[in-house]
Amino acid sequence: MTTSIIRVCGLHKVFPPDLHVIRGVDLEVQAGEVVVVIGPSGSGKSTFLRCLNFLEDPTLGEIEIDGVTIQAGFLNKKQHEQVRAIRQKMGMVFQSFNLFPHLTALENVIEGPVTVKKAPRSEAIQKGEELLAWVGLSDKRAEFPSRLSGGQQQRVAIARSLAMDPKIMLFDEPTSSLDPELISEVIEVMERLAKEGMTMIVVTHEMHFARDVSQRVIVMDRGVWVEQGPPGQIFTSPREERTRQFLAHIL
């Protein structure tokens, strides 16, 4: 019997005074599952990801990550500790790479393990070099972000997230800031992560990744799940008119 590593129940997010961005969504994700969330801009996709690791405070609902459960609303001291525990289980890769400009690629990768997990610097460096090799950037370990292409910066950002040994990876449109010729090098790393069994939730407009790599595609619009299912069903025989209209614009 498989158990959910992510469980979301009745999630709402309202930005004051009355912008209701997420409207009561539920989600269960199994360990090792790759879920892609697609939909029009402004539909709530990025906000949903940010609520999962409490970069945005959910307004209502319940979030459970790998056995840690938090009710939305005012967080007490214990819940703040639980949020920290959740964040250590989840890596997140953003549209903008968010690298520290004054640190080299390797220093960016080891910053989290050394400062948050108090890992010995020598161990962090060894692991950081292994991760940079894994994303194909061994030769860029001493370069600063300003000397790297967008695709290289995003691969460093992925290595930085993996350095914290997450069980789950969240990707928020990780290729949207990249030139077209650089997108494939980031997608290739994400595909390898999926093949190695990483649990992933990916917000993206890269439909071939959704079609070829994910086990499930969710269509989001106006803060709700419009439709979800295997990629073959969503892309070839969508049930909802809103899904058909969205896909007609991007395919």
mmCIF file of C-alpha atoms in Angstrom:
data_model
loop_
_atom_site.group_PDB
_atom_site.id
_atom_site.type_symbol
_atom_site.label_atom_id
_atom_site.label_comp_id
_atom_site.label_asym_id
_atom_site.label_seq_id
_atom_site.Cartn_x
_atom_site.Cartn_y
_atom_site.Cartn_z
ATOM 1 C CA MET A 1 0.000 0.000 0.000
ATOM 2 C CA THR A 2 1.444 3.343 -1.077
ATOM 3 C CA THR A 3 1.219 6.349 1.199
ATOM 4 C CA SER A 4 1.037 9.992 0.248
ATOM 5 C CA ILE A 5 4.156 12.068 0.841
ATOM 6 C CA ILE A 6 2.135 15.241 0.127
ATOM 7 C CA ARG A 7 -1.459 15.745 1.201
ATOM 8 C CA VAL A 8 -3.355 19.012 0.807
ATOM 9 C CA CYS A 9 -6.931 19.385 2.028
ATOM 10 C CA GLY A 10 -9.221 22.363 1.402
ATOM 11 C CA LEU A 11 -6.446 24.862 0.682
ATOM 12 C CA HIS A 12 -7.411 28.514 0.270
ATOM 13 C CA LYS A 13 -5.230 31.583 -0.148
ATOM 14 C CA VAL A 14 -6.686 35.079 0.102
ATOM 15 C CA PHE A 15 -4.531 38.171 -0.303
ATOM 16 C CA PRO A 16 -5.973 41.232 1.475
ATOM 17 C CA PRO A 17 -8.388 42.730 1.065
ATOM 18 C CA ASP A 18 -10.276 40.142 -0.995
ATOM 19 C CA LEU A 19 -8.110 38.585 -3.731
ATOM 20 C CA HIS A 20 -9.063 34.900 -3.523
ATOM 21 C CA VAL A 21 -6.222 33.216 -5.429
ATOM 22 C CA ILE A 22 -6.640 29.572 -4.355
ATOM 23 C CA ARG A 23 -10.141 28.266 -3.785
ATOM 24 C CA GLY A 24 -10.281 25.043 -1.816
ATOM 25 C CA VAL A 25 -7.957 22.661 -3.671
ATOM 26 C CA ASP A 26 -7.121 19.121 -2.551
ATOM 27 C CA LEU A 27 -4.087 17.098 -3.604
ATOM 28 C CA GLU A 28 -2.363 13.836 -2.765
ATOM 29 C CA VAL A 29 1.032 12.988 -4.233
ATOM 30 C CA GLN A 30 2.737 9.614 -3.830
ATOM 31 C CA ALA A 31 6.467 9.264 -3.187
ATOM 32 C CA GLY A 32 8.308 9.252 -6.508
ATOM 33 C CA GLU A 33 5.403 10.764 -8.443
ATOM 34 C CA VAL A 34 5.972 13.618 -10.903
ATOM 35 C CA VAL A 35 3.008 16.003 -11.068
ATOM 36 C CA VAL A 36 2.904 18.890 -13.546
ATOM 37 C CA VAL A 37 0.564 21.838 -12.987
ATOM 38 C CA ILE A 38 -0.383 23.823 -16.090
ATOM 39 C CA GLY A 39 -2.839 26.628 -16.739
ATOM 40 C CA PRO A 40 -3.154 30.279 -17.756
ATOM 41 C CA SER A 41 -1.000 32.966 -16.166
ATOM 42 C CA GLY A 42 -2.581 34.267 -12.972
ATOM 43 C CA SER A 43 -4.457 31.044 -12.249
ATOM 44 C CA GLY A 44 -2.743 30.472 -8.868
ATOM 45 C CA LYS A 45 -0.103 27.893 -9.820
ATOM 46 C CA SER A 46 2.927 29.642 -8.327
ATOM 47 C CA THR A 47 0.990 30.697 -5.238
ATOM 48 C CA PHE A 48 -0.003 27.075 -4.683
ATOM 49 C CA LEU A 49 3.658 25.996 -4.733
ATOM 50 C CA ARG A 50 4.627 28.801 -2.365
ATOM 51 C CA CYS A 51 1.890 27.751 0.049
ATOM 52 C CA LEU A 52 3.227 24.184 0.089
ATOM 53 C CA ASN A 53 6.450 25.274 1.767
ATOM 54 C CA PHE A 54 4.899 28.273 3.552
ATOM 55 C CA LEU A 55 6.656 30.989 1.580
ATOM 56 C CA GLU A 56 3.055 32.197 1.510
ATOM 57 C CA ASP A 57 0.881 31.536 4.543
ATOM 58 C CA PRO A 58 -2.232 29.600 3.491
ATOM 59 C CA THR A 59 -5.493 31.178 4.625
ATOM 60 C CA LEU A 60 -7.480 27.970 5.205
ATOM 61 C CA GLY A 61 -6.877 24.256 4.910
ATOM 62 C CA GLU A 62 -4.370 21.634 5.938
ATOM 63 C CA ILE A 63 -0.997 20.674 4.499
ATOM 64 C CA GLU A 64 0.819 17.444 5.322
ATOM 65 C CA ILE A 65 4.368 16.874 4.057
ATOM 66 C CA ASP A 66 6.040 13.527 4.799
ATOM 67 C CA GLY A 67 4.100 13.063 8.036
ATOM 68 C CA VAL A 68 4.312 16.686 9.257
ATOM 69 C CA THR A 69 0.832 18.270 9.341
ATOM 70 C CA ILE A 70 0.121 22.005 9.665
ATOM 71 C CA GLN A 71 -3.254 23.709 9.804
ATOM 72 C CA ALA A 72 -3.477 27.025 7.961
ATOM 73 C CA GLY A 73 -3.931 30.177 9.957
ATOM 74 C CA PHE A 74 -1.941 31.796 12.738
ATOM 75 C CA LEU A 75 1.166 29.710 13.416
ATOM 76 C CA ASN A 76 2.273 29.115 16.992
ATOM 77 C CA LYS A 77 5.871 28.377 18.030
ATOM 78 C CA LYS A 78 5.498 24.619 17.511
ATOM 79 C CA GLN A 79 4.057 25.135 14.036
ATOM 80 C CA HIS A 80 6.918 27.467 13.087
ATOM 81 C CA GLU A 81 9.261 24.611 14.028
ATOM 82 C CA GLN A 82 7.146 22.279 11.851
ATOM 83 C CA VAL A 83 7.449 24.734 8.943
ATOM 84 C CA ARG A 84 11.228 24.591 9.291
ATOM 85 C CA ALA A 85 11.008 20.788 9.277
ATOM 86 C CA ILE A 86 8.871 20.875 6.119
ATOM 87 C CA ARG A 87 11.268 23.237 4.347
ATOM 88 C CA GLN A 88 14.154 20.873 5.016
ATOM 89 C CA LYS A 89 12.204 18.118 3.250
ATOM 90 C CA MET A 90 11.450 20.257 0.173
ATOM 91 C CA GLY A 91 13.739 21.933 -2.334
ATOM 92 C CA MET A 92 12.372 24.733 -4.481
ATOM 93 C CA VAL A 93 13.655 26.095 -7.784
ATOM 94 C CA PHE A 94 12.311 29.472 -8.889
ATOM 95 C CA GLN A 95 11.886 31.316 -12.178
ATOM 96 C CA SER A 96 14.698 33.690 -11.236
ATOM 97 C CA PHE A 97 17.698 31.740 -10.084
ATOM 98 C CA ASN A 98 18.126 33.516 -6.723
ATOM 99 C CA LEU A 99 21.827 32.687 -6.487
ATOM 100 C CA PHE A 100 24.032 34.739 -4.170
ATOM 101 C CA PRO A 101 25.964 36.964 -6.608
ATOM 102 C CA HIS A 102 29.003 37.303 -4.310
ATOM 103 C CA LEU A 103 29.462 33.506 -4.003
ATOM 104 C CA THR A 104 30.916 31.089 -6.544
ATOM 105 C CA ALA A 105 28.845 28.220 -7.933
ATOM 106 C CA LEU A 106 30.317 25.825 -5.373
ATOM 107 C CA GLU A 107 29.882 28.287 -2.507
ATOM 108 C CA ASN A 108 26.219 28.734 -3.483
ATOM 109 C CA VAL A 109 25.704 24.959 -3.369
ATOM 110 C CA ILE A 110 27.349 24.419 0.037
ATOM 111 C CA GLU A 111 25.820 27.466 1.757
ATOM 112 C CA GLY A 112 22.679 25.640 2.925
ATOM 113 C CA PRO A 113 24.329 22.485 4.324
ATOM 114 C CA VAL A 114 26.990 24.513 6.153
ATOM 115 C CA THR A 115 24.759 27.251 7.604
ATOM 116 C CA VAL A 116 21.458 25.413 8.112
ATOM 117 C CA LYS A 117 22.479 21.801 8.697
ATOM 118 C CA LYS A 118 25.846 22.679 10.277
ATOM 119 C CA ALA A 119 27.576 20.158 8.015
ATOM 120 C CA PRO A 120 31.382 20.104 8.171
ATOM 121 C CA ARG A 121 32.685 22.329 5.391
ATOM 122 C CA SER A 122 34.914 19.601 3.962
ATOM 123 C CA GLU A 123 31.941 17.210 3.653
ATOM 124 C CA ALA A 124 29.782 19.948 2.118
ATOM 125 C CA ILE A 125 32.472 20.756 -0.451
ATOM 126 C CA GLN A 126 32.822 17.098 -1.456
ATOM 127 C CA LYS A 127 29.064 16.722 -1.870
ATOM 128 C CA GLY A 128 28.802 20.088 -3.628
ATOM 129 C CA GLU A 129 31.401 19.061 -6.171
ATOM 130 C CA GLU A 130 29.554 15.787 -6.763
ATOM 131 C CA LEU A 131 26.299 17.666 -7.344
ATOM 132 C CA LEU A 132 27.902 20.173 -9.714
ATOM 133 C CA ALA A 133 29.285 17.202 -11.644
ATOM 134 C CA TRP A 134 25.803 15.644 -11.667
ATOM 135 C CA VAL A 135 24.334 18.773 -13.295
ATOM 136 C CA GLY A 136 27.285 18.992 -15.706
ATOM 137 C CA LEU A 137 29.059 21.990 -14.210
ATOM 138 C CA SER A 138 32.270 20.669 -12.669
ATOM 139 C CA ASP A 139 34.276 23.147 -14.724
ATOM 140 C CA LYS A 140 32.224 26.102 -13.389
ATOM 141 C CA ARG A 141 32.699 25.456 -9.656
ATOM 142 C CA ALA A 142 34.782 28.642 -9.137
ATOM 143 C CA GLU A 143 32.720 30.923 -11.377
ATOM 144 C CA PHE A 144 30.445 33.631 -10.006
ATOM 145 C CA PRO A 145 26.812 33.721 -11.219
ATOM 146 C CA SER A 146 27.466 36.772 -13.416
ATOM 147 C CA ARG A 147 29.850 34.607 -15.462
ATOM 148 C CA LEU A 148 27.289 31.856 -16.032
ATOM 149 C CA SER A 149 24.524 31.570 -18.615
ATOM 150 C CA GLY A 150 20.936 31.434 -17.449
ATOM 151 C CA GLY A 151 20.809 27.693 -17.994
ATOM 152 C CA GLN A 152 23.999 27.211 -15.997
ATOM 153 C CA GLN A 153 22.683 29.388 -13.173
ATOM 154 C CA GLN A 154 19.479 27.357 -13.024
ATOM 155 C CA ARG A 155 21.448 24.112 -12.888
ATOM 156 C CA VAL A 156 23.479 25.523 -9.988
ATOM 157 C CA ALA A 157 20.172 26.406 -8.310
ATOM 158 C CA ILE A 158 19.001 22.797 -8.718
ATOM 159 C CA ALA A 159 22.287 21.493 -7.288
ATOM 160 C CA ARG A 160 21.909 23.914 -4.370
ATOM 161 C CA SER A 161 18.456 22.543 -3.584
ATOM 162 C CA LEU A 162 19.656 18.940 -3.848
ATOM 163 C CA ALA A 163 22.506 19.670 -1.424
ATOM 164 C CA MET A 164 19.915 19.788 1.362
ATOM 165 C CA ASP A 165 18.846 16.169 0.662
ATOM 166 C CA PRO A 166 15.185 16.989 -0.016
ATOM 167 C CA LYS A 167 12.559 14.276 -0.410
ATOM 168 C CA ILE A 168 10.468 16.564 -2.637
ATOM 169 C CA MET A 169 11.393 19.119 -5.312
ATOM 170 C CA LEU A 170 9.140 22.006 -6.326
ATOM 171 C CA PHE A 171 9.821 23.758 -9.635
ATOM 172 C CA ASP A 172 8.138 27.110 -10.330
ATOM 173 C CA GLU A 173 8.420 27.686 -14.092
ATOM 174 C CA PRO A 174 12.162 26.918 -13.966
ATOM 175 C CA THR A 175 12.745 27.606 -17.667
ATOM 176 C CA SER A 176 10.593 30.713 -18.173
ATOM 177 C CA SER A 177 13.554 33.106 -17.778
ATOM 178 C CA LEU A 178 15.775 31.191 -20.192
ATOM 179 C CA ASP A 179 16.548 31.680 -23.859
ATOM 180 C CA PRO A 180 15.064 28.831 -25.933
ATOM 181 C CA GLU A 181 18.436 27.197 -26.648
ATOM 182 C CA LEU A 182 19.170 26.933 -22.895
ATOM 183 C CA ILE A 183 15.881 25.341 -21.853
ATOM 184 C CA SER A 184 16.842 21.800 -22.844
ATOM 185 C CA GLU A 185 19.856 21.643 -20.519
ATOM 186 C CA VAL A 186 17.642 22.383 -17.501
ATOM 187 C CA ILE A 187 14.861 20.043 -18.640
ATOM 188 C CA GLU A 188 17.432 17.269 -19.072
ATOM 189 C CA VAL A 189 18.493 17.595 -15.414
ATOM 190 C CA MET A 190 14.847 17.535 -14.305
ATOM 191 C CA GLU A 191 14.215 14.416 -16.393
ATOM 192 C CA ARG A 192 17.167 12.684 -14.733
ATOM 193 C CA LEU A 193 15.825 13.637 -11.306
ATOM 194 C CA ALA A 194 12.466 12.117 -12.210
ATOM 195 C CA LYS A 195 14.096 8.895 -13.428
ATOM 196 C CA GLU A 196 15.954 8.616 -10.121
ATOM 197 C CA GLY A 197 12.641 8.668 -8.247
ATOM 198 C CA MET A 198 12.463 12.208 -6.894
ATOM 199 C CA THR A 199 8.961 13.357 -5.944
ATOM 200 C CA MET A 200 8.339 16.491 -8.012
ATOM 201 C CA ILE A 201 5.641 19.105 -8.491
ATOM 202 C CA VAL A 202 6.419 21.213 -11.535
ATOM 203 C CA VAL A 203 4.679 24.365 -12.716
ATOM 204 C CA THR A 204 5.725 24.780 -16.332
ATOM 205 C CA HIS A 205 4.761 25.768 -19.863
ATOM 206 C CA GLU A 206 7.064 23.083 -21.285
ATOM 207 C CA MET A 207 4.369 20.764 -22.557
ATOM 208 C CA HIS A 208 6.743 18.072 -23.798
ATOM 209 C CA PHE A 209 8.043 17.682 -20.221
ATOM 210 C CA ALA A 210 4.457 17.399 -18.987
ATOM 211 C CA ARG A 211 3.628 14.875 -21.703
ATOM 212 C CA ASP A 212 6.786 12.756 -21.565
ATOM 213 C CA VAL A 213 7.926 12.826 -17.925
ATOM 214 C CA SER A 214 4.974 13.373 -15.583
ATOM 215 C CA GLN A 215 2.609 10.728 -14.300
ATOM 216 C CA ARG A 216 -0.158 13.272 -13.771
ATOM 217 C CA VAL A 217 -1.087 16.645 -15.227
ATOM 218 C CA ILE A 218 -3.290 19.092 -13.332
ATOM 219 C CA VAL A 219 -4.955 21.989 -15.131
ATOM 220 C CA MET A 220 -5.489 25.005 -12.885
ATOM 221 C CA ASP A 221 -7.581 28.069 -13.648
ATOM 222 C CA ARG A 222 -8.975 30.794 -11.396
ATOM 223 C CA GLY A 223 -7.709 29.108 -8.260
ATOM 224 C CA VAL A 224 -9.218 25.639 -8.749
ATOM 225 C CA TRP A 225 -8.285 22.353 -10.369
ATOM 226 C CA VAL A 226 -10.192 22.308 -13.648
ATOM 227 C CA GLU A 227 -9.143 18.779 -14.560
ATOM 228 C CA GLN A 228 -6.416 16.252 -13.795
ATOM 229 C CA GLY A 229 -5.307 12.937 -15.171
ATOM 230 C CA PRO A 230 -2.540 11.066 -16.996
ATOM 231 C CA PRO A 231 -0.826 13.235 -19.620
ATOM 232 C CA GLY A 232 -2.116 11.068 -22.465
ATOM 233 C CA GLN A 233 -5.698 11.736 -21.438
ATOM 234 C CA ILE A 234 -5.232 15.465 -20.734
ATOM 235 C CA PHE A 235 -3.456 16.192 -24.022
ATOM 236 C CA THR A 236 -5.432 13.930 -26.355
ATOM 237 C CA SER A 237 -8.949 13.877 -24.908
ATOM 238 C CA PRO A 238 -9.457 16.609 -22.285
ATOM 239 C CA ARG A 239 -12.898 16.484 -20.699
ATOM 240 C CA GLU A 240 -13.315 20.158 -19.822
ATOM 241 C CA GLU A 241 -13.850 23.032 -22.245
ATOM 242 C CA ARG A 242 -11.489 25.282 -20.287
ATOM 243 C CA THR A 243 -8.738 22.686 -20.695
ATOM 244 C CA ARG A 244 -9.378 22.474 -24.433
ATOM 245 C CA GLN A 245 -9.256 26.269 -24.773
ATOM 246 C CA PHE A 246 -5.998 26.516 -22.826
ATOM 247 C CA LEU A 247 -4.297 23.740 -24.782
ATOM 248 C CA ALA A 248 -5.460 25.251 -28.074
ATOM 249 C CA HIS A 249 -3.515 28.404 -27.209
ATOM 250 C CA ILE A 250 -0.226 26.708 -26.337
ATOM 251 C CA LEU A 251 -0.007 23.565 -28.485
#
